[in-house]
Amino acid sequence: MKAGKTTRTGGVADGEGQQAGTAPAVKPKADPRESSLFVGSTEKTFQILHAFDGPHRQMPLSEIAKAAGLDRSAAQRLVYTLETLGYLRRVHGTRNYALSPKMLQFSYNYLRANELIEKASPYLLEISRSVGETANLQELDGHEIVFVARFPGRHLVNIDIMVGSRLPAYFTASGTAILSRLSEEEREEILARTDLRPLTPFTVNDPGRLRARVQEAAEKGYAVVTNETVMGDISVAAAITDEHGHAVAGLNISVPTTRWTPETAEQELARHVLVAATSISVNKFAGYPR
């Protein structure tokens, strides 16, 4: 019998098998934007709002159009509409626009309606009080984790991280813990979408090493990451799962390298994240939507 044709990932195209250490090919999915139900003008509206994702807190119309990838005419109509509705505001004395406080209504509604945050908060508060370190709750959104709750300890590590902050899942302890409870196909899809440019000099961005770290987290039940998203930070995390063992979120304890080593953090904090994650998981979120 002839050997199967080798794909770019090192697998076998005819399904006879797969070489050790290689990832399965991810089947491309249909682009939902091609559906007749997709409203392009709505997408452009969000492009305007996402123009403020960058470092600039306020911008003139020309810069908003450039950041949103739209022509000036379309950007002008959308900016006018959003200003009229109250989601953008004109900065006094300038030609700049900025997001308005009305945008926070969406965040408030999400946090208020999120059962996971409600159930997890007492455990995170207890960790921050008893351990004296910052405890966080994160959810997976695409290839990133999003901080949805944050309980600072006596020694806050990074004031730039707040509710709503995003980081690549593969670069974080919480993301690694969440990924360890997903299927291999899901992990590979997320890895394929991840920008592997390092965030610090210590960021692990080799796909093989990232896969190995996720596998190690699957075996241990928790993950430890040091200096990979924020310099001076050690993070110990575990996944919160539903009744099927599928991850719905992650929680972590963040400590500074000035007072902890990765070894002492793992030795002393792993049990805290494991107990909290286990307590929150199965019986609390049997019906948690995925």
mmCIF file with all atom_site columns, C-alpha atoms in Angstrom, residues 22-146:
data_model
loop_
_atom_site.group_PDB
_atom_site.id
_atom_site.type_symbol
_atom_site.label_atom_id
_atom_site.label_alt_id
_atom_site.label_comp_id
_atom_site.label_asym_id
_atom_site.label_entity_id
_atom_site.label_seq_id
_atom_site.pdbx_PDB_ins_code
_atom_site.Cartn_x
_atom_site.Cartn_y
_atom_site.Cartn_z
_atom_site.occupancy
_atom_site.B_iso_or_equiv
_atom_site.pdbx_formal_charge
_atom_site.auth_seq_id
_atom_site.auth_comp_id
_atom_site.auth_asym_id
_atom_site.auth_atom_id
_atom_site.pdbx_PDB_model_num
ATOM 1   C CA . THR A 1 22  ? 1.999   16.782 15.384 1.00 0.00 ? 22  THR A CA 1
ATOM 2   C CA . ALA A 1 23  ? -1.346  18.498 15.658 1.00 0.00 ? 23  ALA A CA 1
ATOM 3   C CA . PRO A 1 24  ? -4.424  17.520 13.659 1.00 0.00 ? 24  PRO A CA 1
ATOM 4   C CA . ALA A 1 25  ? -5.338  19.754 10.759 1.00 0.00 ? 25  ALA A CA 1
ATOM 5   C CA . VAL A 1 26  ? -8.139  22.166 11.631 1.00 0.00 ? 26  VAL A CA 1
ATOM 6   C CA . LYS A 1 27  ? -10.998 22.144 9.129  1.00 0.00 ? 27  LYS A CA 1
ATOM 7   C CA . PRO A 1 28  ? -11.786 25.651 7.874  1.00 0.00 ? 28  PRO A CA 1
ATOM 8   C CA . LYS A 1 29  ? -15.202 26.933 8.869  1.00 0.00 ? 29  LYS A CA 1
ATOM 9   C CA . ALA A 1 30  ? -17.580 28.863 6.643  1.00 0.00 ? 30  ALA A CA 1
ATOM 10  C CA . ASP A 1 31  ? -17.346 32.628 7.094  1.00 0.00 ? 31  ASP A CA 1
ATOM 11  C CA . PRO A 1 32  ? -20.595 33.735 8.812  1.00 0.00 ? 32  PRO A CA 1
ATOM 12  C CA . ARG A 1 33  ? -20.145 37.168 7.229  1.00 0.00 ? 33  ARG A CA 1
ATOM 13  C CA . GLU A 1 34  ? -21.164 35.629 3.910  1.00 0.00 ? 34  GLU A CA 1
ATOM 14  C CA . SER A 1 35  ? -24.662 34.923 5.249  1.00 0.00 ? 35  SER A CA 1
ATOM 15  C CA . SER A 1 36  ? -27.527 37.076 3.967  1.00 0.00 ? 36  SER A CA 1
ATOM 16  C CA . LEU A 1 37  ? -28.425 37.647 7.621  1.00 0.00 ? 37  LEU A CA 1
ATOM 17  C CA . PHE A 1 38  ? -25.178 39.507 8.300  1.00 0.00 ? 38  PHE A CA 1
ATOM 18  C CA . VAL A 1 39  ? -25.608 43.301 8.520  1.00 0.00 ? 39  VAL A CA 1
ATOM 19  C CA . GLY A 1 40  ? -22.473 45.022 7.297  1.00 0.00 ? 40  GLY A CA 1
ATOM 20  C CA . SER A 1 41  ? -23.419 48.474 8.603  1.00 0.00 ? 41  SER A CA 1
ATOM 21  C CA . THR A 1 42  ? -23.623 47.072 12.125 1.00 0.00 ? 42  THR A CA 1
ATOM 22  C CA . GLU A 1 43  ? -20.129 45.648 11.742 1.00 0.00 ? 43  GLU A CA 1
ATOM 23  C CA . LYS A 1 44  ? -18.866 49.073 10.662 1.00 0.00 ? 44  LYS A CA 1
ATOM 24  C CA . THR A 1 45  ? -20.436 50.649 13.735 1.00 0.00 ? 45  THR A CA 1
ATOM 25  C CA . PHE A 1 46  ? -18.439 48.334 15.960 1.00 0.00 ? 46  PHE A CA 1
ATOM 26  C CA . GLN A 1 47  ? -15.322 49.044 13.909 1.00 0.00 ? 47  GLN A CA 1
ATOM 27  C CA . ILE A 1 48  ? -15.719 52.676 14.962 1.00 0.00 ? 48  ILE A CA 1
ATOM 28  C CA . LEU A 1 49  ? -16.021 51.714 18.629 1.00 0.00 ? 49  LEU A CA 1
ATOM 29  C CA . HIS A 1 50  ? -13.077 49.306 18.396 1.00 0.00 ? 50  HIS A CA 1
ATOM 30  C CA . ALA A 1 51  ? -10.955 52.116 16.975 1.00 0.00 ? 51  ALA A CA 1
ATOM 31  C CA . PHE A 1 52  ? -10.578 53.158 20.614 1.00 0.00 ? 52  PHE A CA 1
ATOM 32  C CA . ASP A 1 53  ? -9.045  49.785 21.567 1.00 0.00 ? 53  ASP A CA 1
ATOM 33  C CA . GLY A 1 54  ? -5.598  51.234 20.897 1.00 0.00 ? 54  GLY A CA 1
ATOM 34  C CA . PRO A 1 55  ? -3.492  53.583 23.011 1.00 0.00 ? 55  PRO A CA 1
ATOM 35  C CA . HIS A 1 56  ? -5.359  56.772 22.034 1.00 0.00 ? 56  HIS A CA 1
ATOM 36  C CA . ARG A 1 57  ? -8.114  57.781 24.433 1.00 0.00 ? 57  ARG A CA 1
ATOM 37  C CA . GLN A 1 58  ? -9.440  60.452 22.094 1.00 0.00 ? 58  GLN A CA 1
ATOM 38  C CA . MET A 1 59  ? -9.077  61.012 18.357 1.00 0.00 ? 59  MET A CA 1
ATOM 39  C CA . PRO A 1 60  ? -10.233 63.317 15.563 1.00 0.00 ? 60  PRO A CA 1
ATOM 40  C CA . LEU A 1 61  ? -12.475 61.943 12.854 1.00 0.00 ? 61  LEU A CA 1
ATOM 41  C CA . SER A 1 62  ? -9.593  61.312 10.446 1.00 0.00 ? 62  SER A CA 1
ATOM 42  C CA . GLU A 1 63  ? -7.758  59.101 12.927 1.00 0.00 ? 63  GLU A CA 1
ATOM 43  C CA . ILE A 1 64  ? -10.941 57.254 13.871 1.00 0.00 ? 64  ILE A CA 1
ATOM 44  C CA . ALA A 1 65  ? -11.571 56.479 10.194 1.00 0.00 ? 65  ALA A CA 1
ATOM 45  C CA . LYS A 1 66  ? -8.003  55.234 9.758  1.00 0.00 ? 66  LYS A CA 1
ATOM 46  C CA . ALA A 1 67  ? -8.088  53.065 12.892 1.00 0.00 ? 67  ALA A CA 1
ATOM 47  C CA . ALA A 1 68  ? -11.473 51.634 11.903 1.00 0.00 ? 68  ALA A CA 1
ATOM 48  C CA . GLY A 1 69  ? -10.377 50.925 8.338  1.00 0.00 ? 69  GLY A CA 1
ATOM 49  C CA . LEU A 1 70  ? -13.216 52.988 6.873  1.00 0.00 ? 70  LEU A CA 1
ATOM 50  C CA . ASP A 1 71  ? -13.375 55.890 4.435  1.00 0.00 ? 71  ASP A CA 1
ATOM 51  C CA . ARG A 1 72  ? -13.944 59.325 5.927  1.00 0.00 ? 72  ARG A CA 1
ATOM 52  C CA . SER A 1 73  ? -17.519 59.650 4.654  1.00 0.00 ? 73  SER A CA 1
ATOM 53  C CA . ALA A 1 74  ? -18.691 56.394 6.242  1.00 0.00 ? 74  ALA A CA 1
ATOM 54  C CA . ALA A 1 75  ? -16.816 57.138 9.451  1.00 0.00 ? 75  ALA A CA 1
ATOM 55  C CA . GLN A 1 76  ? -18.358 60.610 9.669  1.00 0.00 ? 76  GLN A CA 1
ATOM 56  C CA . ARG A 1 77  ? -21.915 59.254 9.407  1.00 0.00 ? 77  ARG A CA 1
ATOM 57  C CA . LEU A 1 78  ? -21.284 56.553 11.989 1.00 0.00 ? 78  LEU A CA 1
ATOM 58  C CA . VAL A 1 79  ? -19.491 58.878 14.414 1.00 0.00 ? 79  VAL A CA 1
ATOM 59  C CA . TYR A 1 80  ? -22.355 61.390 14.144 1.00 0.00 ? 80  TYR A CA 1
ATOM 60  C CA . THR A 1 81  ? -24.888 58.620 14.840 1.00 0.00 ? 81  THR A CA 1
ATOM 61  C CA . LEU A 1 82  ? -22.971 57.297 17.839 1.00 0.00 ? 82  LEU A CA 1
ATOM 62  C CA . GLU A 1 83  ? -22.548 60.813 19.203 1.00 0.00 ? 83  GLU A CA 1
ATOM 63  C CA . THR A 1 84  ? -26.259 61.480 18.792 1.00 0.00 ? 84  THR A CA 1
ATOM 64  C CA . LEU A 1 85  ? -27.089 58.234 20.603 1.00 0.00 ? 85  LEU A CA 1
ATOM 65  C CA . GLY A 1 86  ? -24.679 59.114 23.386 1.00 0.00 ? 86  GLY A CA 1
ATOM 66  C CA . TYR A 1 87  ? -21.995 56.458 22.934 1.00 0.00 ? 87  TYR A CA 1
ATOM 67  C CA . LEU A 1 88  ? -19.353 58.904 21.702 1.00 0.00 ? 88  LEU A CA 1
ATOM 68  C CA . ARG A 1 89  ? -18.750 62.423 23.003 1.00 0.00 ? 89  ARG A CA 1
ATOM 69  C CA . ARG A 1 90  ? -16.937 65.434 21.613 1.00 0.00 ? 90  ARG A CA 1
ATOM 70  C CA . VAL A 1 91  ? -14.002 66.417 23.823 1.00 0.00 ? 91  VAL A CA 1
ATOM 71  C CA . HIS A 1 92  ? -14.537 70.004 24.936 1.00 0.00 ? 92  HIS A CA 1
ATOM 72  C CA . GLY A 1 93  ? -12.392 72.551 23.167 1.00 0.00 ? 93  GLY A CA 1
ATOM 73  C CA . THR A 1 94  ? -11.039 70.084 20.603 1.00 0.00 ? 94  THR A CA 1
ATOM 74  C CA . ARG A 1 95  ? -12.066 68.289 17.413 1.00 0.00 ? 95  ARG A CA 1
ATOM 75  C CA . ASN A 1 96  ? -11.534 64.944 19.129 1.00 0.00 ? 96  ASN A CA 1
ATOM 76  C CA . TYR A 1 97  ? -14.041 62.265 20.029 1.00 0.00 ? 97  TYR A CA 1
ATOM 77  C CA . ALA A 1 98  ? -13.936 59.842 22.968 1.00 0.00 ? 98  ALA A CA 1
ATOM 78  C CA . LEU A 1 99  ? -16.061 57.031 24.325 1.00 0.00 ? 99  LEU A CA 1
ATOM 79  C CA . SER A 1 100 ? -18.790 58.199 26.672 1.00 0.00 ? 100 SER A CA 1
ATOM 80  C CA . PRO A 1 101 ? -19.768 56.756 30.071 1.00 0.00 ? 101 PRO A CA 1
ATOM 81  C CA . LYS A 1 102 ? -22.866 55.314 28.405 1.00 0.00 ? 102 LYS A CA 1
ATOM 82  C CA . MET A 1 103 ? -20.629 52.535 27.040 1.00 0.00 ? 103 MET A CA 1
ATOM 83  C CA . LEU A 1 104 ? -20.275 51.205 30.587 1.00 0.00 ? 104 LEU A CA 1
ATOM 84  C CA . GLN A 1 105 ? -23.961 50.260 30.598 1.00 0.00 ? 105 GLN A CA 1
ATOM 85  C CA . PHE A 1 106 ? -23.136 47.188 28.506 1.00 0.00 ? 106 PHE A CA 1
ATOM 86  C CA . SER A 1 107 ? -20.390 46.138 30.925 1.00 0.00 ? 107 SER A CA 1
ATOM 87  C CA . TYR A 1 108 ? -22.658 46.672 33.916 1.00 0.00 ? 108 TYR A CA 1
ATOM 88  C CA . ASN A 1 109 ? -25.457 44.616 32.388 1.00 0.00 ? 109 ASN A CA 1
ATOM 89  C CA . TYR A 1 110 ? -23.055 41.792 31.573 1.00 0.00 ? 110 TYR A CA 1
ATOM 90  C CA . LEU A 1 111 ? -21.507 41.698 35.033 1.00 0.00 ? 111 LEU A CA 1
ATOM 91  C CA . ARG A 1 112 ? -24.905 41.936 36.745 1.00 0.00 ? 112 ARG A CA 1
ATOM 92  C CA . ALA A 1 113 ? -26.363 39.069 34.694 1.00 0.00 ? 113 ALA A CA 1
ATOM 93  C CA . ASN A 1 114 ? -23.338 36.760 34.911 1.00 0.00 ? 114 ASN A CA 1
ATOM 94  C CA . GLU A 1 115 ? -24.072 33.888 37.288 1.00 0.00 ? 115 GLU A CA 1
ATOM 95  C CA . LEU A 1 116 ? -20.463 32.738 37.171 1.00 0.00 ? 116 LEU A CA 1
ATOM 96  C CA . ILE A 1 117 ? -19.223 36.021 38.635 1.00 0.00 ? 117 ILE A CA 1
ATOM 97  C CA . GLU A 1 118 ? -21.901 35.923 41.321 1.00 0.00 ? 118 GLU A CA 1
ATOM 98  C CA . LYS A 1 119 ? -20.985 32.406 42.417 1.00 0.00 ? 119 LYS A CA 1
ATOM 99  C CA . ALA A 1 120 ? -17.211 32.800 42.129 1.00 0.00 ? 120 ALA A CA 1
ATOM 100 C CA . SER A 1 121 ? -16.872 36.143 43.892 1.00 0.00 ? 121 SER A CA 1
ATOM 101 C CA . PRO A 1 122 ? -17.040 34.837 47.497 1.00 0.00 ? 122 PRO A CA 1
ATOM 102 C CA . TYR A 1 123 ? -14.214 32.377 46.784 1.00 0.00 ? 123 TYR A CA 1
ATOM 103 C CA . LEU A 1 124 ? -12.049 35.022 45.132 1.00 0.00 ? 124 LEU A CA 1
ATOM 104 C CA . LEU A 1 125 ? -12.698 37.436 47.990 1.00 0.00 ? 125 LEU A CA 1
ATOM 105 C CA . GLU A 1 126 ? -11.706 34.788 50.517 1.00 0.00 ? 126 GLU A CA 1
ATOM 106 C CA . ILE A 1 127 ? -8.453  34.115 48.639 1.00 0.00 ? 127 ILE A CA 1
ATOM 107 C CA . SER A 1 128 ? -7.560  37.807 48.487 1.00 0.00 ? 128 SER A CA 1
ATOM 108 C CA . ARG A 1 129 ? -8.223  38.160 52.216 1.00 0.00 ? 129 ARG A CA 1
ATOM 109 C CA . SER A 1 130 ? -6.625  34.958 53.472 1.00 0.00 ? 130 SER A CA 1
ATOM 110 C CA . VAL A 1 131 ? -3.622  34.824 51.140 1.00 0.00 ? 131 VAL A CA 1
ATOM 111 C CA . GLY A 1 132 ? -3.254  38.588 50.834 1.00 0.00 ? 132 GLY A CA 1
ATOM 112 C CA . GLU A 1 133 ? -2.716  38.414 47.071 1.00 0.00 ? 133 GLU A CA 1
ATOM 113 C CA . THR A 1 134 ? -4.764  39.396 44.041 1.00 0.00 ? 134 THR A CA 1
ATOM 114 C CA . ALA A 1 135 ? -7.330  36.877 42.779 1.00 0.00 ? 135 ALA A CA 1
ATOM 115 C CA . ASN A 1 136 ? -8.886  37.094 39.318 1.00 0.00 ? 136 ASN A CA 1
ATOM 116 C CA . LEU A 1 137 ? -11.648 35.431 37.323 1.00 0.00 ? 137 LEU A CA 1
ATOM 117 C CA . GLN A 1 138 ? -11.283 35.139 33.553 1.00 0.00 ? 138 GLN A CA 1
ATOM 118 C CA . GLU A 1 139 ? -13.469 33.870 30.742 1.00 0.00 ? 139 GLU A CA 1
ATOM 119 C CA . LEU A 1 140 ? -12.299 32.642 27.352 1.00 0.00 ? 140 LEU A CA 1
ATOM 120 C CA . ASP A 1 141 ? -13.386 34.822 24.438 1.00 0.00 ? 141 ASP A CA 1
ATOM 121 C CA . GLY A 1 142 ? -12.031 33.564 21.140 1.00 0.00 ? 142 GLY A CA 1
ATOM 122 C CA . HIS A 1 143 ? -8.272  33.216 21.492 1.00 0.00 ? 143 HIS A CA 1
ATOM 123 C CA . GLU A 1 144 ? -8.080  35.564 24.484 1.00 0.00 ? 144 GLU A CA 1
ATOM 124 C CA . ILE A 1 145 ? -8.987  35.528 28.146 1.00 0.00 ? 145 ILE A CA 1
ATOM 125 C CA . VAL A 1 146 ? -10.997 38.431 29.525 1.00 0.00 ? 146 VAL A CA 1
#
